[in-house]
């Protein structure tokens, strides 16, 4: 029986844009969970890893205070809070996770007088990310005022509260609906795996390593496809040139059919219908395409 101190805790957004993908990734990394009655915890059933379900803004702080060893949070939240922490020990980014992509962008009213970032000098910029915005303005040597708003930032220019905004954008639909357009990107963001600023105990450290290896394996499978087929040996070179492979395909001879081969290739997500039609044209048959769930090097 493993004591609670030897269990790892990972903080994940309870309900929001990152929740489903975060839990989906943990499941693909092989974790199975049982929910606590108060729905604040997911207890790991097959690994000593528990999930704490919280608001995303609380995640870096939970790691700082030592309540969790790992977390999944948007880089935008992590970097904003890191700047506010002014050099005190703060969680670090272990790796990007490939979901929750967005950008923190400077946007201004369509058809207005602001066209370039230099035009922002002396103006007011509304944002929920005052640290990142002020830091970027400093880097660009632009002297503008930052106004903190915690919601509906996109309507600030229409309300006369600010001349421009600095907000998260993914599709751009919200900006367009509010007659705003981007003039600069302040930060490219996505969900990231973060680690505590405190050195873990040896047992925890081994568990973190094991857990991160599992996450890595689940992520490296993302988008990869395993292609299997049989084809005339004479078409092999052309097939090799055609395929978007990650490594050299394996080629096997077939019993009693010296002119044919069986091929197995690990391909990128680009492998599409056109590739398959082209393979058929080259004489390939028995084509099988499988989504790869995880890979271990
Ligand atoms: O309740 P809790 O505090 O946990 O959640 P929250 O409301 O603070 O966060 P949530 O769930 O909205 O977002 C969590 C994280 O998702 C963010 O910190 C980002 O890292 C990431 N993310 C990805 C986004 C977006 N895309 C996004 N488009 N977060 C917010 N938006 C908002 C944006 O603020 C704007 O209002 O969506 C609107 C713009 O979207 P488009 O598609 O119209 O451009
Ligand atoms: Zn939040």
CSV table of C-alpha atoms and ligand atoms in Angstrom, one decimal, residues 12-19 54-59 73-78 99-104 128-129 150-154 167-177 182 189-192, ligand 1:
chain,number,residue,atom,x,y,z
A,12,UNK,CA,-6.0,20.4,-13.8
A,13,UNK,CA,-8.7,22.9,-14.7
A,14,UNK,CA,-12.0,21.8,-13.3
A,15,UNK,CA,-14.3,23.1,-16.0
A,16,UNK,CA,-13.2,25.2,-18.9
A,17,UNK,CA,-11.4,25.1,-22.2
A,18,UNK,CA,-8.5,23.0,-21.0
A,19,UNK,CA,-10.5,20.4,-18.9
A,54,UNK,CA,-9.4,23.6,-9.7
A,55,UNK,CA,-9.7,27.0,-11.4
A,56,UNK,CA,-6.9,27.5,-13.9
A,57,UNK,CA,-5.7,30.7,-12.2
A,58,UNK,CA,-5.1,28.8,-9.0
A,59,UNK,CA,-2.8,26.2,-10.5
A,73,UNK,CA,-2.3,25.3,-17.4
A,74,UNK,CA,-2.2,27.8,-20.3
A,75,UNK,CA,1.2,29.4,-20.8
A,76,UNK,CA,-0.6,32.8,-20.8
A,77,UNK,CA,-1.7,32.2,-17.1
A,78,UNK,CA,1.7,30.8,-16.1
A,99,UNK,CA,-3.9,21.8,-27.2
A,100,UNK,CA,-5.5,25.0,-25.9
A,101,UNK,CA,-3.6,27.0,-28.6
A,102,UNK,CA,-4.3,30.7,-28.7
A,103,UNK,CA,-2.4,34.0,-28.8
A,104,UNK,CA,-2.3,37.0,-26.6
A,128,UNK,CA,-6.8,40.9,-18.2
A,129,UNK,CA,-3.0,40.3,-18.7
A,150,UNK,CA,-11.3,41.0,-15.8
A,151,UNK,CA,-14.0,40.2,-18.4
A,152,UNK,CA,-15.5,41.5,-21.7
A,153,UNK,CA,-12.2,43.2,-22.6
A,154,UNK,CA,-13.3,43.3,-26.3
A,167,UNK,CA,-6.6,39.7,-25.2
A,168,UNK,CA,-6.6,36.0,-26.0
A,169,UNK,CA,-7.6,35.2,-29.6
A,170,UNK,CA,-8.1,31.8,-31.1
A,171,UNK,CA,-10.3,31.8,-34.2
A,172,UNK,CA,-10.5,35.7,-34.3
A,173,UNK,CA,-14.3,35.6,-34.4
A,174,UNK,CA,-14.7,37.6,-31.2
A,175,UNK,CA,-12.5,40.4,-32.5
A,176,UNK,CA,-14.3,40.5,-35.8
A,177,UNK,CA,-17.7,40.6,-34.1
A,182,UNK,CA,-4.9,42.4,-34.5
A,189,UNK,CA,0.2,30.1,-25.9
A,190,UNK,CA,-1.0,26.6,-25.4
A,191,UNK,CA,-1.6,24.2,-22.5
A,192,UNK,CA,1.7,23.3,-20.8
B,1,LIG,O1,-13.0,29.0,-14.5
B,1,LIG,P1,-11.6,29.1,-14.8
B,1,LIG,O2,-10.9,30.3,-14.2
B,1,LIG,O3,-10.8,27.8,-14.6
B,1,LIG,O4,-11.5,29.3,-16.4
B,1,LIG,P2,-11.3,30.6,-17.3
B,1,LIG,O5,-12.7,31.2,-17.7
B,1,LIG,O6,-10.3,31.6,-16.7
B,1,LIG,O7,-10.5,30.0,-18.6
B,1,LIG,P3,-11.1,29.4,-19.9
B,1,LIG,O8,-11.6,28.0,-19.6
B,1,LIG,O9,-11.9,30.3,-20.7
B,1,LIG,O10,-9.7,29.3,-20.7
B,1,LIG,C1,-8.6,28.5,-20.2
B,1,LIG,C2,-7.4,28.6,-21.1
B,1,LIG,O11,-7.7,28.2,-22.4
B,1,LIG,C3,-6.9,30.0,-21.2
B,1,LIG,O12,-6.1,30.4,-20.2
B,1,LIG,C4,-6.0,29.8,-22.5
B,1,LIG,O13,-4.8,29.3,-22.2
B,1,LIG,C5,-6.8,28.8,-23.3
B,1,LIG,N1,-7.6,29.4,-24.4
B,1,LIG,C6,-7.5,28.9,-25.7
B,1,LIG,C7,-8.4,30.4,-24.4
B,1,LIG,C8,-8.9,30.6,-25.8
B,1,LIG,N2,-8.3,29.6,-26.5
B,1,LIG,C9,-9.8,31.6,-26.1
B,1,LIG,N3,-10.2,31.8,-27.2
B,1,LIG,N4,-8.9,31.2,-23.4
B,1,LIG,C10,-9.8,32.1,-23.7
B,1,LIG,N5,-10.3,32.4,-25.0
B,1,LIG,C11,-11.3,33.5,-25.1
B,1,LIG,C12,-10.7,34.9,-25.3
B,1,LIG,O14,-10.5,35.4,-24.0
B,1,LIG,C13,-11.8,35.6,-26.0
B,1,LIG,O15,-12.8,36.1,-25.2
B,1,LIG,O16,-12.1,33.3,-26.3
B,1,LIG,C14,-12.4,34.5,-26.9
B,1,LIG,C15,-11.8,34.6,-28.2
B,1,LIG,O17,-12.0,33.4,-29.0
B,1,LIG,P4,-12.1,33.5,-30.6
B,1,LIG,O18,-12.1,32.1,-31.0
B,1,LIG,O19,-13.4,34.2,-30.9
B,1,LIG,O20,-10.9,34.2,-31.1
